[in-house]
């Protein structure tokens, strides 16, 4: 059996994606608990809630954003694990390409929204996954042409 050419790139990209999504889950948990943390540290938050009705809404937005970030990170984590498991199978190149493109578009939009050199780093994982999927596609075409 011949070596799968895109497997190494897909493995690196999906491991980077898995690590990033784990950090996303941790950030989501932090945002879910941040409001309660600030309540413990100071009574200002509770005084603001009683004085200003909008303050209660704003404090609860941290919990909403934390839940959204955590849910998206769990989905990215699961698809990253699926991509890592399917890296050796040539017929799944479309799945890995689609996953890489979705992550690339999201990271690219974040980079365009507020450009900073640090926002180039999230593009590395999806680009590696895309390159590996395209290498798997080429290898599958060559293998099917030989048959």
CSV table of N, CA and C in Angstrom, one decimal:
chain,number,residue,atom,x,y,z
A,1,UNK,N,0.8,-1.2,0.0
A,1,UNK,CA,0.0,0.0,0.0
A,1,UNK,C,0.9,1.2,0.0
A,2,UNK,N,0.5,2.2,-0.8
A,2,UNK,CA,1.4,3.4,-0.9
A,2,UNK,C,1.0,4.4,0.1
A,3,UNK,N,1.9,5.3,0.4
A,3,UNK,CA,1.8,6.3,1.4
A,3,UNK,C,0.8,7.4,1.0
A,4,UNK,N,-0.1,7.8,1.8
A,4,UNK,CA,-1.0,8.9,1.5
A,4,UNK,C,-0.2,10.2,1.6
A,5,UNK,N,-0.2,11.0,0.6
A,5,UNK,CA,0.7,12.2,0.5
A,5,UNK,C,0.1,13.3,1.4
A,6,UNK,N,-1.1,13.5,1.5
A,6,UNK,CA,-1.7,14.6,2.3
A,6,UNK,C,-1.9,14.3,3.7
A,7,UNK,N,-1.6,13.1,4.1
A,7,UNK,CA,-1.9,12.7,5.5
A,7,UNK,C,-1.2,13.5,6.6
A,8,UNK,N,0.1,13.8,6.3
A,8,UNK,CA,0.9,14.5,7.3
A,8,UNK,C,0.4,15.9,7.5
A,9,UNK,N,0.1,16.6,6.4
A,9,UNK,CA,-0.4,18.0,6.4
A,9,UNK,C,-1.8,18.1,7.1
A,10,UNK,N,-2.7,17.1,6.8
A,10,UNK,CA,-4.0,17.1,7.4
A,10,UNK,C,-3.8,16.8,8.9
A,11,UNK,N,-2.9,15.9,9.3
A,11,UNK,CA,-2.7,15.6,10.7
A,11,UNK,C,-2.2,16.9,11.5
A,12,UNK,N,-1.3,17.6,10.9
A,12,UNK,CA,-0.8,18.8,11.6
A,12,UNK,C,-1.9,19.8,11.7
A,13,UNK,N,-2.6,20.1,10.6
A,13,UNK,CA,-3.7,21.1,10.6
A,13,UNK,C,-4.8,20.7,11.5
A,14,UNK,N,-5.2,19.4,11.6
A,14,UNK,CA,-6.3,19.0,12.5
A,14,UNK,C,-5.9,19.1,13.9
A,15,UNK,N,-4.6,18.7,14.2
A,15,UNK,CA,-4.1,18.8,15.6
A,15,UNK,C,-4.1,20.3,16.1
A,16,UNK,N,-3.7,21.2,15.2
A,16,UNK,CA,-3.7,22.6,15.5
A,16,UNK,C,-5.2,23.1,15.7
A,17,UNK,N,-6.1,22.6,14.9
A,17,UNK,CA,-7.5,23.0,15.1
A,17,UNK,C,-8.0,22.4,16.4
A,18,UNK,N,-7.7,21.2,16.7
A,18,UNK,CA,-8.1,20.6,18.0
A,18,UNK,C,-7.6,21.4,19.2
A,19,UNK,N,-6.4,21.8,19.2
A,19,UNK,CA,-5.8,22.6,20.3
A,19,UNK,C,-6.5,23.9,20.4
A,20,UNK,N,-6.7,24.6,19.2
A,20,UNK,CA,-7.4,25.9,19.2
A,20,UNK,C,-8.8,25.7,19.8
A,21,UNK,N,-9.5,24.7,19.4
A,21,UNK,CA,-10.9,24.5,19.9
A,21,UNK,C,-11.0,24.2,21.3
A,22,UNK,N,-9.9,23.5,21.9
A,22,UNK,CA,-9.9,23.3,23.3
A,22,UNK,C,-9.7,24.6,24.0
A,23,UNK,N,-8.9,25.5,23.5
A,23,UNK,CA,-8.8,26.8,24.1
A,23,UNK,C,-10.1,27.6,24.0
A,24,UNK,N,-10.8,27.4,22.9
A,24,UNK,CA,-12.1,28.0,22.7
A,24,UNK,C,-13.1,27.6,23.8
A,25,UNK,N,-13.1,26.3,24.1
A,25,UNK,CA,-14.0,25.7,25.1
A,25,UNK,C,-13.6,26.3,26.5
A,26,UNK,N,-12.3,26.4,26.8
A,26,UNK,CA,-11.9,27.0,28.0
A,26,UNK,C,-12.3,28.5,28.1
A,27,UNK,N,-12.2,29.2,27.0
A,27,UNK,CA,-12.6,30.6,27.0
A,27,UNK,C,-14.1,30.7,27.2
A,28,UNK,N,-14.9,29.8,26.6
A,28,UNK,CA,-16.3,29.8,26.8
A,28,UNK,C,-16.7,29.6,28.2
A,29,UNK,N,-16.0,28.6,28.9
A,29,UNK,CA,-16.3,28.3,30.3
A,29,UNK,C,-15.9,29.6,31.1
A,30,UNK,N,-14.8,30.2,30.8
A,30,UNK,CA,-14.4,31.4,31.5
A,30,UNK,C,-15.5,32.5,31.4
A,31,UNK,N,-16.0,32.7,30.2
A,31,UNK,CA,-17.0,33.7,30.0
A,31,UNK,C,-18.3,33.4,30.7
A,32,UNK,N,-18.6,32.1,30.7
A,32,UNK,CA,-19.8,31.7,31.5
A,32,UNK,C,-19.7,32.0,32.9
A,33,UNK,N,-18.5,31.9,33.5
A,33,UNK,CA,-18.4,32.1,34.9
A,33,UNK,C,-17.8,33.5,35.3
A,34,UNK,N,-17.5,34.3,34.3
A,34,UNK,CA,-16.9,35.6,34.6
A,34,UNK,C,-17.8,36.5,35.3
A,35,UNK,N,-19.1,36.5,35.0
A,35,UNK,CA,-20.0,37.4,35.7
A,35,UNK,C,-20.0,37.1,37.2
A,36,UNK,N,-20.1,35.8,37.5
A,36,UNK,CA,-20.2,35.4,38.9
A,36,UNK,C,-18.9,35.7,39.6
A,37,UNK,N,-17.8,35.6,38.9
A,37,UNK,CA,-16.5,35.9,39.4
A,37,UNK,C,-16.4,37.4,39.8
A,38,UNK,N,-16.9,38.3,38.9
A,38,UNK,CA,-16.8,39.7,39.3
A,38,UNK,C,-17.8,40.0,40.4
A,39,UNK,N,-18.9,39.3,40.5
A,39,UNK,CA,-19.8,39.5,41.6
A,39,UNK,C,-19.2,39.2,42.9
A,40,UNK,N,-18.4,38.2,43.0
A,40,UNK,CA,-17.7,37.9,44.2
A,40,UNK,C,-16.6,38.9,44.5
A,41,UNK,N,-15.9,39.4,43.5
A,41,UNK,CA,-14.8,40.3,43.8
A,41,UNK,C,-15.3,41.7,44.3
A,42,UNK,N,-16.4,42.1,43.7
A,42,UNK,CA,-16.9,43.5,44.1
A,42,UNK,C,-18.4,43.5,44.2
A,43,UNK,N,-18.9,44.4,44.9
A,43,UNK,CA,-20.3,44.6,45.0
A,43,UNK,C,-20.8,45.5,44.0
A,44,UNK,N,-19.9,46.1,43.2
A,44,UNK,CA,-20.3,47.1,42.2
A,44,UNK,C,-21.3,46.5,41.2
A,45,UNK,N,-21.0,45.2,40.8
A,45,UNK,CA,-21.9,44.6,39.8
A,45,UNK,C,-23.3,44.5,40.3
A,46,UNK,N,-23.4,44.1,41.6
A,46,UNK,CA,-24.8,43.9,42.1
A,46,UNK,C,-25.5,45.3,42.3
A,47,UNK,N,-24.7,46.3,42.7
A,47,UNK,CA,-25.3,47.6,42.8
A,47,UNK,C,-25.7,48.2,41.5
A,48,UNK,N,-24.9,47.9,40.4
A,48,UNK,CA,-25.3,48.3,39.1
A,48,UNK,C,-26.6,47.6,38.6
A,49,UNK,N,-26.8,46.3,39.0
A,49,UNK,CA,-28.0,45.6,38.6
A,49,UNK,C,-29.2,46.3,39.2
A,50,UNK,N,-29.1,46.7,40.4
A,50,UNK,CA,-30.3,47.3,41.0
A,50,UNK,C,-30.6,48.7,40.5
A,51,UNK,N,-29.5,49.4,40.2
A,51,UNK,CA,-29.7,50.8,39.8
A,51,UNK,C,-30.1,50.9,38.3
A,52,UNK,N,-29.4,50.2,37.4
A,52,UNK,CA,-29.6,50.3,36.0
A,52,UNK,C,-30.2,49.0,35.5
A,53,UNK,N,-31.4,49.0,34.9
A,53,UNK,CA,-32.0,47.8,34.4
A,53,UNK,C,-31.2,47.2,33.2
A,54,UNK,N,-30.5,48.1,32.4
A,54,UNK,CA,-29.7,47.6,31.3
A,54,UNK,C,-28.5,46.8,31.7
A,55,UNK,N,-28.0,47.1,32.9
A,55,UNK,CA,-26.8,46.4,33.4
A,55,UNK,C,-27.0,44.9,33.6
A,56,UNK,N,-28.2,44.5,34.0
A,56,UNK,CA,-28.5,43.1,34.1
A,56,UNK,C,-28.4,42.4,32.7
A,57,UNK,N,-28.9,43.1,31.7
A,57,UNK,CA,-28.9,42.5,30.4
A,57,UNK,C,-27.4,42.4,29.9
A,58,UNK,N,-26.6,43.5,30.2
A,58,UNK,CA,-25.2,43.4,29.7
A,58,UNK,C,-24.4,42.4,30.5
A,59,UNK,N,-24.7,42.2,31.7
A,59,UNK,CA,-24.0,41.1,32.5
A,59,UNK,C,-24.3,39.7,32.0
A,60,UNK,N,-25.6,39.6,31.5
A,60,UNK,CA,-26.0,38.2,31.0
A,60,UNK,C,-25.4,38.0,29.6
A,61,UNK,N,-25.0,39.0,28.9
A,61,UNK,CA,-24.5,38.8,27.6
A,61,UNK,C,-23.2,38.1,27.6
A,62,UNK,N,-22.4,38.2,28.7
A,62,UNK,CA,-21.2,37.4,28.8
A,62,UNK,C,-21.5,35.9,28.9
A,63,UNK,N,-22.5,35.6,29.5
A,63,UNK,CA,-23.0,34.2,29.6
A,63,UNK,C,-23.4,33.7,28.2
A,64,UNK,N,-24.1,34.5,27.5
A,64,UNK,CA,-24.6,34.2,26.1
A,64,UNK,C,-23.4,34.0,25.2
A,65,UNK,N,-22.5,34.9,25.2
A,65,UNK,CA,-21.3,34.8,24.3
A,65,UNK,C,-20.5,33.6,24.7
A,66,UNK,N,-20.4,33.3,26.0
A,66,UNK,CA,-19.6,32.2,26.5
A,66,UNK,C,-20.2,30.9,26.0
A,67,UNK,N,-21.6,30.8,26.0
A,67,UNK,CA,-22.2,29.6,25.5
A,67,UNK,C,-22.0,29.4,24.0
A,68,UNK,N,-22.2,30.5,23.3
A,68,UNK,CA,-22.0,30.5,21.8
A,68,UNK,C,-20.6,30.0,21.5
A,69,UNK,N,-19.6,30.6,22.1
A,69,UNK,CA,-18.2,30.3,21.8
A,69,UNK,C,-17.9,28.8,22.2
A,70,UNK,N,-18.5,28.4,23.3
A,70,UNK,CA,-18.3,27.0,23.7
A,70,UNK,C,-18.9,26.0,22.8
A,71,UNK,N,-20.1,26.3,22.3
A,71,UNK,CA,-20.8,25.4,21.4
A,71,UNK,C,-20.1,25.3,20.1
A,72,UNK,N,-19.7,26.5,19.5
A,72,UNK,CA,-18.9,26.4,18.3
A,72,UNK,C,-17.6,25.7,18.4
A,73,UNK,N,-16.9,25.9,19.5
A,73,UNK,CA,-15.7,25.2,19.8
A,73,UNK,C,-15.8,23.7,19.9
A,74,UNK,N,-16.9,23.3,20.5
A,74,UNK,CA,-17.2,21.8,20.6
A,74,UNK,C,-17.4,21.3,19.2
A,75,UNK,N,-18.2,22.0,18.3
A,75,UNK,CA,-18.4,21.5,17.0
A,75,UNK,C,-17.1,21.4,16.2
A,76,UNK,N,-16.3,22.5,16.3
A,76,UNK,CA,-15.0,22.5,15.6
A,76,UNK,C,-14.1,21.4,16.2
A,77,UNK,N,-14.1,21.1,17.5
A,77,UNK,CA,-13.4,20.0,18.1
A,77,UNK,C,-13.8,18.7,17.5
A,78,UNK,N,-15.1,18.4,17.4
A,78,UNK,CA,-15.5,17.1,16.9
A,78,UNK,C,-15.2,17.0,15.4
A,79,UNK,N,-15.3,18.0,14.6
A,79,UNK,CA,-15.0,17.9,13.2
A,79,UNK,C,-13.5,17.8,13.0
A,80,UNK,N,-12.7,18.4,13.9
A,80,UNK,CA,-11.2,18.3,13.9
A,80,UNK,C,-10.8,16.9,14.2
A,81,UNK,N,-11.5,16.2,15.1
A,81,UNK,CA,-11.2,14.8,15.4
A,81,UNK,C,-11.6,13.9,14.3
A,82,UNK,N,-12.7,14.2,13.7
A,82,UNK,CA,-13.1,13.4,12.5
A,82,UNK,C,-12.2,13.6,11.3
A,83,UNK,N,-11.7,14.8,11.1
A,83,UNK,CA,-10.7,15.0,10.1
A,83,UNK,C,-9.4,14.3,10.3
A,84,UNK,N,-9.0,14.3,11.6
A,84,UNK,CA,-7.7,13.6,12.0
A,84,UNK,C,-7.9,12.1,11.7
A,85,UNK,N,-9.1,11.5,12.1
A,85,UNK,CA,-9.3,10.1,11.9
A,85,UNK,C,-9.4,9.7,10.4
A,86,UNK,N,-9.9,10.6,9.5
A,86,UNK,CA,-10.1,10.3,8.1
A,86,UNK,C,-8.9,10.7,7.2
A,87,UNK,N,-7.8,11.1,7.8
A,87,UNK,CA,-6.7,11.6,7.0
A,87,UNK,C,-6.1,10.6,6.1
A,88,UNK,N,-6.2,9.3,6.5
A,88,UNK,CA,-5.6,8.2,5.7
A,88,UNK,C,-6.4,7.7,4.6
A,89,UNK,N,-7.7,8.1,4.5
A,89,UNK,CA,-8.6,7.5,3.6
A,89,UNK,C,-8.8,8.5,2.4
A,90,UNK,N,-8.5,8.1,1.2
A,90,UNK,CA,-8.5,9.0,0.1
A,90,UNK,C,-9.9,9.5,-0.3
A,91,UNK,N,-10.9,8.7,-0.1
A,91,UNK,CA,-12.2,9.1,-0.6
A,91,UNK,C,-12.8,10.2,0.2
A,92,UNK,N,-12.3,10.5,1.4
A,92,UNK,CA,-12.8,11.5,2.3
A,92,UNK,C,-12.1,12.9,2.0
A,93,UNK,N,-11.5,13.1,0.9
A,93,UNK,CA,-10.8,14.4,0.6
A,93,UNK,C,-11.8,15.5,0.5
A,94,UNK,N,-13.0,15.3,0.1
A,94,UNK,CA,-14.0,16.4,0.0
A,94,UNK,C,-14.4,16.9,1.4
A,95,UNK,N,-14.6,15.9,2.4
A,95,UNK,CA,-14.9,16.3,3.8
A,95,UNK,C,-13.8,17.2,4.3
A,96,UNK,N,-12.5,16.8,4.2
A,96,UNK,CA,-11.4,17.5,4.7
A,96,UNK,C,-11.3,18.9,4.0
A,97,UNK,N,-11.5,18.9,2.7
A,97,UNK,CA,-11.4,20.2,2.0
A,97,UNK,C,-12.5,21.1,2.4
A,98,UNK,N,-13.7,20.6,2.6
A,98,UNK,CA,-14.8,21.5,3.0
A,98,UNK,C,-14.6,22.0,4.4
A,99,UNK,N,-14.1,21.2,5.3
A,99,UNK,CA,-13.8,21.6,6.7
A,99,UNK,C,-12.7,22.7,6.7
A,100,UNK,N,-11.7,22.4,5.9
A,100,UNK,CA,-10.6,23.4,5.8
A,100,UNK,C,-11.0,24.7,5.2
A,101,UNK,N,-11.9,24.7,4.2
A,101,UNK,CA,-12.4,25.9,3.6
A,101,UNK,C,-13.3,26.7,4.6
A,102,UNK,N,-14.1,26.0,5.3
A,102,UNK,CA,-15.0,26.7,6.3
A,102,UNK,C,-14.1,27.4,7.3
A,103,UNK,N,-13.1,26.7,7.9
A,103,UNK,CA,-12.3,27.3,8.9
A,103,UNK,C,-11.4,28.5,8.3
A,104,UNK,N,-11.0,28.3,7.0
A,104,UNK,CA,-10.2,29.3,6.4
A,104,UNK,C,-11.0,30.6,6.2
A,105,UNK,N,-12.3,30.5,5.7
A,105,UNK,CA,-13.1,31.6,5.5
A,105,UNK,C,-13.4,32.3,6.8
A,106,UNK,N,-13.7,31.6,7.9
A,106,UNK,CA,-13.9,32.2,9.2
A,106,UNK,C,-12.7,33.0,9.7
A,107,UNK,N,-11.5,32.3,9.6
A,107,UNK,CA,-10.3,33.0,10.0
A,107,UNK,C,-9.9,34.2,9.1
A,108,UNK,N,-10.2,34.1,7.8
A,108,UNK,CA,-9.9,35.2,6.9
A,108,UNK,C,-10.8,36.4,7.2
A,109,UNK,N,-12.1,36.1,7.5
A,109,UNK,CA,-13.0,37.2,7.8
A,109,UNK,C,-12.6,37.9,9.1
A,110,UNK,N,-12.1,37.2,10.1
A,110,UNK,CA,-11.7,37.8,11.3
A,110,UNK,C,-10.4,38.6,11.1
A,111,UNK,N,-9.5,38.1,10.2
A,111,UNK,CA,-8.3,38.8,9.9
A,111,UNK,C,-8.7,40.1,9.1
A,112,UNK,N,-9.6,40.1,8.2
A,112,UNK,CA,-10.0,41.3,7.5
A,112,UNK,C,-10.7,42.3,8.4
A,113,UNK,N,-11.5,41.8,9.3
A,113,UNK,CA,-12.3,42.7,10.2
A,113,UNK,C,-11.3,43.6,11.0
A,114,UNK,N,-10.3,43.0,11.6
A,114,UNK,CA,-9.4,43.8,12.4
A,114,UNK,C,-8.0,43.2,12.2
A,115,UNK,N,-7.3,43.8,11.2
A,115,UNK,CA,-6.0,43.2,10.8
A,115,UNK,C,-4.9,43.4,11.8
A,116,UNK,N,-4.3,42.4,12.2
A,116,UNK,CA,-3.1,42.4,13.1
A,116,UNK,C,-2.3,41.2,12.7
A,117,UNK,N,-1.0,41.2,12.8
A,117,UNK,CA,-0.2,40.1,12.4
A,117,UNK,C,-0.5,38.8,13.2
A,118,UNK,N,-1.1,38.9,14.4
A,118,UNK,CA,-1.4,37.7,15.2
A,118,UNK,C,-2.6,37.0,14.6
A,119,UNK,N,-3.4,37.6,13.8
A,119,UNK,CA,-4.5,36.9,13.1
A,119,UNK,C,-4.1,36.1,11.9
A,120,UNK,N,-2.9,36.1,11.6
A,120,UNK,CA,-2.4,35.2,10.5
A,120,UNK,C,-2.2,33.8,11.0
A,121,UNK,N,-2.0,33.7,12.3
A,121,UNK,CA,-1.7,32.3,12.9
A,121,UNK,C,-3.0,31.4,12.7
A,122,UNK,N,-4.2,31.8,12.9
A,122,UNK,CA,-5.3,30.9,12.7
A,122,UNK,C,-5.5,30.5,11.3
A,123,UNK,N,-4.8,31.1,10.3
A,123,UNK,CA,-4.9,30.6,8.9
A,123,UNK,C,-4.1,29.4,8.7
A,124,UNK,N,-3.1,29.1,9.5
A,124,UNK,CA,-2.1,28.1,9.2
A,124,UNK,C,-2.8,26.7,9.3
A,125,UNK,N,-3.6,26.4,10.3
A,125,UNK,CA,-4.2,25.1,10.4
A,125,UNK,C,-5.2,24.8,9.2
A,126,UNK,N,-6.1,25.7,8.8
A,126,UNK,CA,-6.9,25.4,7.7
A,126,UNK,C,-6.2,25.3,6.4
A,127,UNK,N,-5.1,26.1,6.2
A,127,UNK,CA,-4.3,26.0,5.0
A,127,UNK,C,-3.6,24.7,4.9
A,128,UNK,N,-3.2,24.1,6.0
A,128,UNK,CA,-2.5,22.8,6.0
A,128,UNK,C,-3.6,21.7,5.6
A,129,UNK,N,-4.8,21.9,6.2
A,129,UNK,CA,-5.8,20.9,5.9
A,129,UNK,C,-6.2,20.9,4.4
A,130,UNK,N,-6.4,22.2,3.9
A,130,UNK,CA,-6.7,22.3,2.5
A,130,UNK,C,-5.6,21.7,1.6
A,131,UNK,N,-4.4,22.0,1.9
A,131,UNK,CA,-3.3,21.5,1.1
A,131,UNK,C,-3.2,19.9,1.1
A,132,UNK,N,-3.4,19.4,2.3
A,132,UNK,CA,-3.5,17.9,2.4
A,132,UNK,C,-4.7,17.3,1.7
A,133,UNK,N,-5.8,18.0,1.7
A,133,UNK,CA,-7.0,17.4,1.0
A,133,UNK,C,-6.7,17.5,-0.5
A,134,UNK,N,-6.1,18.6,-1.0
A,134,UNK,CA,-5.8,18.7,-2.4
A,134,UNK,C,-4.8,17.6,-2.8
A,135,UNK,N,-3.8,17.3,-2.0
A,135,UNK,CA,-2.8,16.3,-2.3
A,135,UNK,C,-3.5,14.9,-2.3
A,136,UNK,N,-4.5,14.7,-1.4
A,136,UNK,CA,-5.2,13.4,-1.4
A,136,UNK,C,-6.1,13.3,-2.7
A,137,UNK,N,-6.6,14.4,-3.1
A,137,UNK,CA,-7.4,14.5,-4.4
A,137,UNK,C,-6.6,14.1,-5.5
A,138,UNK,N,-5.4,14.7,-5.7
A,138,UNK,CA,-4.5,14.3,-6.8
A,138,UNK,C,-4.1,12.9,-6.7
A,139,UNK,N,-3.8,12.4,-5.5
A,139,UNK,CA,-3.4,11.0,-5.4
A,139,UNK,C,-4.6,10.0,-5.8
A,140,UNK,N,-5.8,10.4,-5.4
A,140,UNK,CA,-6.9,9.6,-5.8
A,140,UNK,C,-7.2,9.6,-7.3
A,141,UNK,N,-7.0,10.7,-7.9
A,141,UNK,CA,-7.1,10.8,-9.4
A,141,UNK,C,-6.1,9.9,-10.1
A,142,UNK,N,-4.9,10.0,-9.6
A,142,UNK,CA,-3.8,9.1,-10.2
A,142,UNK,C,-4.1,7.7,-10.0
A,143,UNK,N,-4.6,7.3,-8.8
A,143,UNK,CA,-4.9,5.9,-8.5
A,143,UNK,C,-6.1,5.4,-9.3
A,144,UNK,N,-7.1,6.3,-9.5
A,144,UNK,CA,-8.2,5.9,-10.3
A,144,UNK,C,-7.9,5.8,-11.8
A,145,UNK,N,-6.9,6.6,-12.3
A,145,UNK,CA,-6.5,6.6,-13.7
A,145,UNK,C,-5.7,5.3,-14.0
A,146,UNK,N,-5.0,4.8,-13.0
A,146,UNK,CA,-4.2,3.6,-13.2
A,146,UNK,C,-5.1,2.3,-13.3
A,147,UNK,N,-6.3,2.4,-12.6
A,147,UNK,CA,-7.2,1.3,-12.6
A,147,UNK,C,-8.0,1.1,-13.8
